[in-house]
Coordinates of C-alpha atoms in Angstrom, one line a residue:
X1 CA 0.0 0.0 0.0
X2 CA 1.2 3.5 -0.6
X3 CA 2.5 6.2 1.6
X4 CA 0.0 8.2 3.4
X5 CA 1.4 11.0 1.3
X6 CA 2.1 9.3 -2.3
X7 CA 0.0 11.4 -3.6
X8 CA 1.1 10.4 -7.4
X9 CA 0.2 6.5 -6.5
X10 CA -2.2 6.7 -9.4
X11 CA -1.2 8.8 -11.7
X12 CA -3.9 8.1 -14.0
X13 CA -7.5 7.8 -14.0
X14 CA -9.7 6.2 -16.6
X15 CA -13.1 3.8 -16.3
X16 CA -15.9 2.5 -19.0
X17 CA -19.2 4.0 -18.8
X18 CA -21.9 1.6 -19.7
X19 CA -25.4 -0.3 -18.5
X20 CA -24.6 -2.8 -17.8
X21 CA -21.4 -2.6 -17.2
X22 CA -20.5 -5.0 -14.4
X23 CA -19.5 -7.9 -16.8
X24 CA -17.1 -5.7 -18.6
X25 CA -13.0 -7.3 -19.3
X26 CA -12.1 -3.5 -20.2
X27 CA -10.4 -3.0 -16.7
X28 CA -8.8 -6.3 -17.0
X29 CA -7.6 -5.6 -20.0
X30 CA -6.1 -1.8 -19.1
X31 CA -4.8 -2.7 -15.8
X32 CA -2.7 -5.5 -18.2
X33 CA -1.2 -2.5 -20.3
X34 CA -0.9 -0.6 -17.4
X35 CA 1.8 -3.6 -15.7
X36 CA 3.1 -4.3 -19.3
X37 CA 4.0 -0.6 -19.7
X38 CA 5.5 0.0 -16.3
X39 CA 2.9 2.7 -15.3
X40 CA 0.3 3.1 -12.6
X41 CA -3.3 3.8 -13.2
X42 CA -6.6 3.4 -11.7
X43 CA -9.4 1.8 -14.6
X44 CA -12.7 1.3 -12.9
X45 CA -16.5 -0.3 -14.6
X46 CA -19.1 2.7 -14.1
X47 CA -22.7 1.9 -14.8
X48 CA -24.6 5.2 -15.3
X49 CA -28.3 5.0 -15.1
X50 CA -30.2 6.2 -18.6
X51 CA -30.7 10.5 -18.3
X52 CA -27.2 10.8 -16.2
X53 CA -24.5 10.0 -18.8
X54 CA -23.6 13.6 -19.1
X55 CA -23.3 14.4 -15.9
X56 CA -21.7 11.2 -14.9
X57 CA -18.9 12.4 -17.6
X58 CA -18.9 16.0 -16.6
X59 CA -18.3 14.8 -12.7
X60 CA -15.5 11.9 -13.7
X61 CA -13.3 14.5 -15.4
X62 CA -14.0 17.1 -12.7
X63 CA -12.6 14.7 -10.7
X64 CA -9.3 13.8 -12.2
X65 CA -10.2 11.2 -14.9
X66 CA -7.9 11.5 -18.1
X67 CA -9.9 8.9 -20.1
X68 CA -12.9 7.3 -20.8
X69 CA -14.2 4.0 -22.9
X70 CA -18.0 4.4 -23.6
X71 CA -20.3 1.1 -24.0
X72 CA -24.0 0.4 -24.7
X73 CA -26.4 2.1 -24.6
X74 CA -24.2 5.5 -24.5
X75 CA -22.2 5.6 -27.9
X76 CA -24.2 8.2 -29.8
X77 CA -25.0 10.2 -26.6
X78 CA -20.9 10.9 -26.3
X79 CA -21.1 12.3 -29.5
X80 CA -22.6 15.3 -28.0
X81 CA -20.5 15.2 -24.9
X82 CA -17.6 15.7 -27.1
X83 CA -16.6 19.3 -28.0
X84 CA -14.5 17.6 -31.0
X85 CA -15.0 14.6 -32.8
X86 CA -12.0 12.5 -35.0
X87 CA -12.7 11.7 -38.4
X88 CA -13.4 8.1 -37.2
X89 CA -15.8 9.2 -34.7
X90 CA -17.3 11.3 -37.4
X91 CA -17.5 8.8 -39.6
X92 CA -19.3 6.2 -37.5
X93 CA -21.7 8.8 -36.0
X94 CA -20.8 7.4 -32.4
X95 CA -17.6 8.0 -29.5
X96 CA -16.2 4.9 -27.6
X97 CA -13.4 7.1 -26.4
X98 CA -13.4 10.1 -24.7
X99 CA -9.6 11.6 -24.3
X100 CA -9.5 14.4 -21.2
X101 CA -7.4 17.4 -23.0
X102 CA -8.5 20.7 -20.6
X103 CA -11.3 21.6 -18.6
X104 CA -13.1 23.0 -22.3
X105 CA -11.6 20.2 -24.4
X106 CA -12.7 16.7 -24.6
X107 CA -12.2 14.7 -27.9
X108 CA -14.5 12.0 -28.9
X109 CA -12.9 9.0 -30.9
X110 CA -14.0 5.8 -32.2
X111 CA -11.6 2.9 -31.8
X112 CA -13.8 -0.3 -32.9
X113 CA -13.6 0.0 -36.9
X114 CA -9.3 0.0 -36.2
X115 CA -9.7 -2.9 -33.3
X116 CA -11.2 -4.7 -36.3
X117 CA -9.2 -4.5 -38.8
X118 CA -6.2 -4.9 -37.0
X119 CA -7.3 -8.3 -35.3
X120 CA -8.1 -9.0 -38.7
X121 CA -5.5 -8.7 -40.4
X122 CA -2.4 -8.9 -37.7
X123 CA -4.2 -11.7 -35.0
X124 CA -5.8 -13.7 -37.6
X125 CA -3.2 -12.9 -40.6
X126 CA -6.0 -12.6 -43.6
X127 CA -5.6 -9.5 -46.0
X128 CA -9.0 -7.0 -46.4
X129 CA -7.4 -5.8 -49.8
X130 CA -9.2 -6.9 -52.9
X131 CA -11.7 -9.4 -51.0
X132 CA -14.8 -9.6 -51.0
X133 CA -17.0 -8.6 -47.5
X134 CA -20.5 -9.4 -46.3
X135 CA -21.6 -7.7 -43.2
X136 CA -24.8 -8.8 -41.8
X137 CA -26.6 -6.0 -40.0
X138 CA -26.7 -2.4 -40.2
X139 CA -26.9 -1.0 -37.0
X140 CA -24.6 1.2 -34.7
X141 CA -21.6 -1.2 -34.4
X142 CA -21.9 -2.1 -38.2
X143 CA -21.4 1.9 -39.0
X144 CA -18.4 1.8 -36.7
X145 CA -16.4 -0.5 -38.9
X146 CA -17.8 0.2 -42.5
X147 CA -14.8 2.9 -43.2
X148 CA -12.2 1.0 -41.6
X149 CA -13.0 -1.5 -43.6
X150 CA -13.3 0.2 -46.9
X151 CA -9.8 1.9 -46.0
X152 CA -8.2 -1.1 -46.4
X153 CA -9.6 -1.6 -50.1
X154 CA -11.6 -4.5 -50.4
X155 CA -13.2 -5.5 -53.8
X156 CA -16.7 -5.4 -52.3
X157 CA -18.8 -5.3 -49.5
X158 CA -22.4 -6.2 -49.6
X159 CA -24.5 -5.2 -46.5
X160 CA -27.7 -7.7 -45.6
X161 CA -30.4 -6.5 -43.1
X162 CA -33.5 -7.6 -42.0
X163 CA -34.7 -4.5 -42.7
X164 CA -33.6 -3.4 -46.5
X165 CA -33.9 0.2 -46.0
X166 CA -31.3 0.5 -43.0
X167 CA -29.1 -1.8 -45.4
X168 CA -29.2 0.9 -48.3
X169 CA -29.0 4.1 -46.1
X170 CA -25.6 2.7 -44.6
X171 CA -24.2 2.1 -47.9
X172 CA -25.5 5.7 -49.4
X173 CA -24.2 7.4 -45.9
X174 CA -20.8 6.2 -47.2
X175 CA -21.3 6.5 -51.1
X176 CA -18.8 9.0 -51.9
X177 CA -16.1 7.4 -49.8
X178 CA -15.9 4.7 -51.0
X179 CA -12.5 4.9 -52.9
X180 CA -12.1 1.7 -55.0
X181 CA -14.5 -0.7 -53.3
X182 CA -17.7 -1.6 -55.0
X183 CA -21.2 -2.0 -52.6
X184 CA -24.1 -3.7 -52.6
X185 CA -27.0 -4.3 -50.6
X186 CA -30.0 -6.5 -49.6
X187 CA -32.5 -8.4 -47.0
X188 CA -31.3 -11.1 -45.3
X189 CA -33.5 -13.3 -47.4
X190 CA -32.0 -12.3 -50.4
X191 CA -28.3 -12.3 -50.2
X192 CA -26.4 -12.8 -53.4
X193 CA -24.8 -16.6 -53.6
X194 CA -23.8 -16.8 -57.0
X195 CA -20.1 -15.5 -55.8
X196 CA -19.2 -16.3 -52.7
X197 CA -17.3 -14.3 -49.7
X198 CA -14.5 -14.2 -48.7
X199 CA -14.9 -12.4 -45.2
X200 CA -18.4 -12.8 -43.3
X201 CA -18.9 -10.5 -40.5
X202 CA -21.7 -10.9 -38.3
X203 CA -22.8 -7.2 -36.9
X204 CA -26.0 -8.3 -35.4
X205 CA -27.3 -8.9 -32.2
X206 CA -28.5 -12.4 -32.4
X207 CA -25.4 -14.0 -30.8
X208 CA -26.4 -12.2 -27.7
X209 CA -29.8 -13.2 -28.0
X210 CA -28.7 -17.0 -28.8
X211 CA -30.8 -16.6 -31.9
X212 CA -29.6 -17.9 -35.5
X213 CA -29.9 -16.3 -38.6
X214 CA -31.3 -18.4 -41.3
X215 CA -28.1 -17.7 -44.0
X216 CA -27.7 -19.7 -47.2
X217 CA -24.5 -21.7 -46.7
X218 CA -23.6 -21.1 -50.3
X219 CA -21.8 -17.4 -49.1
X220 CA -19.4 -19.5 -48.0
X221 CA -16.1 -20.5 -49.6
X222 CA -15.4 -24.1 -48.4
X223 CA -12.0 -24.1 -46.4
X224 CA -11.3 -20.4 -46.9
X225 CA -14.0 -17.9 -45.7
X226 CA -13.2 -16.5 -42.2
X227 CA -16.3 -16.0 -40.9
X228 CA -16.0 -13.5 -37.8
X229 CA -18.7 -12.1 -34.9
X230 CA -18.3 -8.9 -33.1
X231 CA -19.6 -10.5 -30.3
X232 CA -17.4 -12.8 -27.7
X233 CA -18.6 -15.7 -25.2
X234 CA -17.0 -18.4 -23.0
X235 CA -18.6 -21.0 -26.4
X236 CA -18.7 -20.5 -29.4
X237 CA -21.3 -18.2 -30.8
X238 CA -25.0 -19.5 -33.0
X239 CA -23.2 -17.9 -36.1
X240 CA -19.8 -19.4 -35.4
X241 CA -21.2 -22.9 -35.1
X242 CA -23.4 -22.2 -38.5
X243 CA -20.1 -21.0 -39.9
X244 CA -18.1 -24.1 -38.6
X245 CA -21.1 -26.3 -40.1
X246 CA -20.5 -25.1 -43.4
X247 CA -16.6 -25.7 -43.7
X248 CA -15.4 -21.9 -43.5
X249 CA -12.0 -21.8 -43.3
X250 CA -11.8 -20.0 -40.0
X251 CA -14.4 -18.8 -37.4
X252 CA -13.0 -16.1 -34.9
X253 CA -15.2 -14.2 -32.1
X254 CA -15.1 -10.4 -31.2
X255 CA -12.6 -10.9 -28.2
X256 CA -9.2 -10.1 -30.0
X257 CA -11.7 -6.7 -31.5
X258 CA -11.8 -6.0 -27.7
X259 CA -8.2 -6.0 -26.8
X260 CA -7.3 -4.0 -30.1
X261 CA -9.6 -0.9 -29.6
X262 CA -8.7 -1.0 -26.2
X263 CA -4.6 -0.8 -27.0
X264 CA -6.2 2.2 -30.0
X265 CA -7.7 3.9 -26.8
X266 CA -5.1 3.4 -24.2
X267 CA -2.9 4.7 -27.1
X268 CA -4.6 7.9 -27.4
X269 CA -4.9 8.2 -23.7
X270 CA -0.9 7.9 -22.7
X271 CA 0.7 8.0 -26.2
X272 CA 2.0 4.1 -25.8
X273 CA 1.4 1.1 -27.7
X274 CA 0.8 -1.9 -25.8
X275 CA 1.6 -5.0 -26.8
X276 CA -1.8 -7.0 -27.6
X277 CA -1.0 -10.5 -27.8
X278 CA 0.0 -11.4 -24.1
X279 CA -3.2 -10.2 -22.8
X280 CA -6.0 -11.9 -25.9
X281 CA -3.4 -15.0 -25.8
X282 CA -4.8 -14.9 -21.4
X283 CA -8.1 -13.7 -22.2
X284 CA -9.0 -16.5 -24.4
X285 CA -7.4 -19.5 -21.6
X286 CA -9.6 -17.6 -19.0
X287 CA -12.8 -18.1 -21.6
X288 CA -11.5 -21.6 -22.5
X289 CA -11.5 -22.5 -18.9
X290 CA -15.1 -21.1 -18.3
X291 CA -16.2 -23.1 -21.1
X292 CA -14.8 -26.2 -20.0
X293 CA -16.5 -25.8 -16.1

């Protein structure tokens, strides 16, 4: 325990803001940079009841807080809390980061889309240029990752939703940036399976719900589709097990999406980049060992 007087003990103060927020690995996962990088800080779960986010912001930076990571249901609301947003941020219309500048300056980024794409590409070791992407769903975490996806130039994405219109405004909310990638969209009912994909991301909440989508198994490549959910469990996921079923090449949850745009966020916090693997390689023997209770 620390000296009466070391003041400086914790030198850094940072939580996730969220309901619910109790089952959250976030402070697990920062206090792991934290001891990899040699630094002290104090990361915390805060559930915020629905009308108080602002003020629950407004009262942790009063306090001392440097950063923030911002879960459901608060995401768009930290838009407004922010007084600037990153392009990112801008892009996906929602904050999961708020970095603590001055008193008048808070800056509202969006680390998901880049915790993607590098567990994507680095973790996993498959290539987004030139292939060809369906994401399923259209909602708030699916406009998170569109750009970061389309910045790393895939061929096409096609975007499936149970309801079309959602499906089309996403792809015409990012029609003029699209650079050299081709879009397409569609209900679920009617996804395209003349060409299959190469990359399957499942942006719904039905893994959550433990519901399963009813998907035509011909999207998949046999042996070489990774198949991917944004959401994590202790076993493996409705959509993973569909996936698995239907000989994709590789099925891979959210969790390494987790640790990524937590390393983006602690990043922009204290300028350091923490080294990932360690802490998803411990993260998934804790989930293992869950599984196997």
């Amino acid at each position: 325990m620390g000296s009466l007087f070391d003041f400086d003990a914790v030198r850094h103060r940072f939580a996730v803001m969220g309901n619910p927020v109790s089952h959250s690995l976030s402070p697990r996962i920062h206090q792991a940079f934290a001891r990899q990088s040699n630094i002290q800080i104090e990361y915390t779960a805060i559930q915020v009841d629905p009308g108080g986010f602002t003020q629950a912001v407004g009262n942790f930076f009063s306090q001392g807080g440097k950063g923030l990571n911002i879960t459901v249901p608060f995401k768009h609301e930290a838009v407004k809390v922010a007084n600037c947003l990153t392009d990112r941020a801008s892009q996906a219309g929602a904050v999961n980061t708020l970095i603590w500048k001055s008193d008048q300056h808070i800056i509202g980024d969006n680390t998901d889309g880049q915790g993607l794409v590098v567990d994507i590409q680095k973790n996993i070791g498959v290539s987004i240029d030139s292939k060809r992407i369906l994401i399923i769903g259209a909602g708030g975490a699916v406009h998170g990752i569109f750009f970061p996806l389309v910045e790393q130039h895939p061929a096409h994405i096609h975007v499936a939703n149970r309801t079309v219109s959602r499906a089309e405004s996403l792809v015409q909310k990012f029609s003029g940036k699209l650079l050299d990638t081709t879009t397409s969209f569609s209900s679920l009912e009617n996804i395209p399976c003349t060409d299959p994909f190469d990359i399957i991301i499942n942006g719904t909440s039905s893994s959550l719900q433990h519901k399963s989508l009813a998907l035509p198994a011909q999207i998949i490549k046999p042996d070489v589709s990774l198949c991917y959910d944004l959401m994590y469990a202790s076993q493996p996921t409705d959509f993973l097990l569909w996936a698995a079923e239907n000989h994709c090449g590789m099925a891979r949850d959210g969790l390494g999406m987790l640790v990524e745009q937590a390393a983006e966020s602690f990043y922009q916090w204290l300028g350091i980049r923490p080294k990932t693997g360690p802490i998803l390689a411990d993260l998934e023997r804790t989930l293992h060992a869950a599984n196997d209770q």
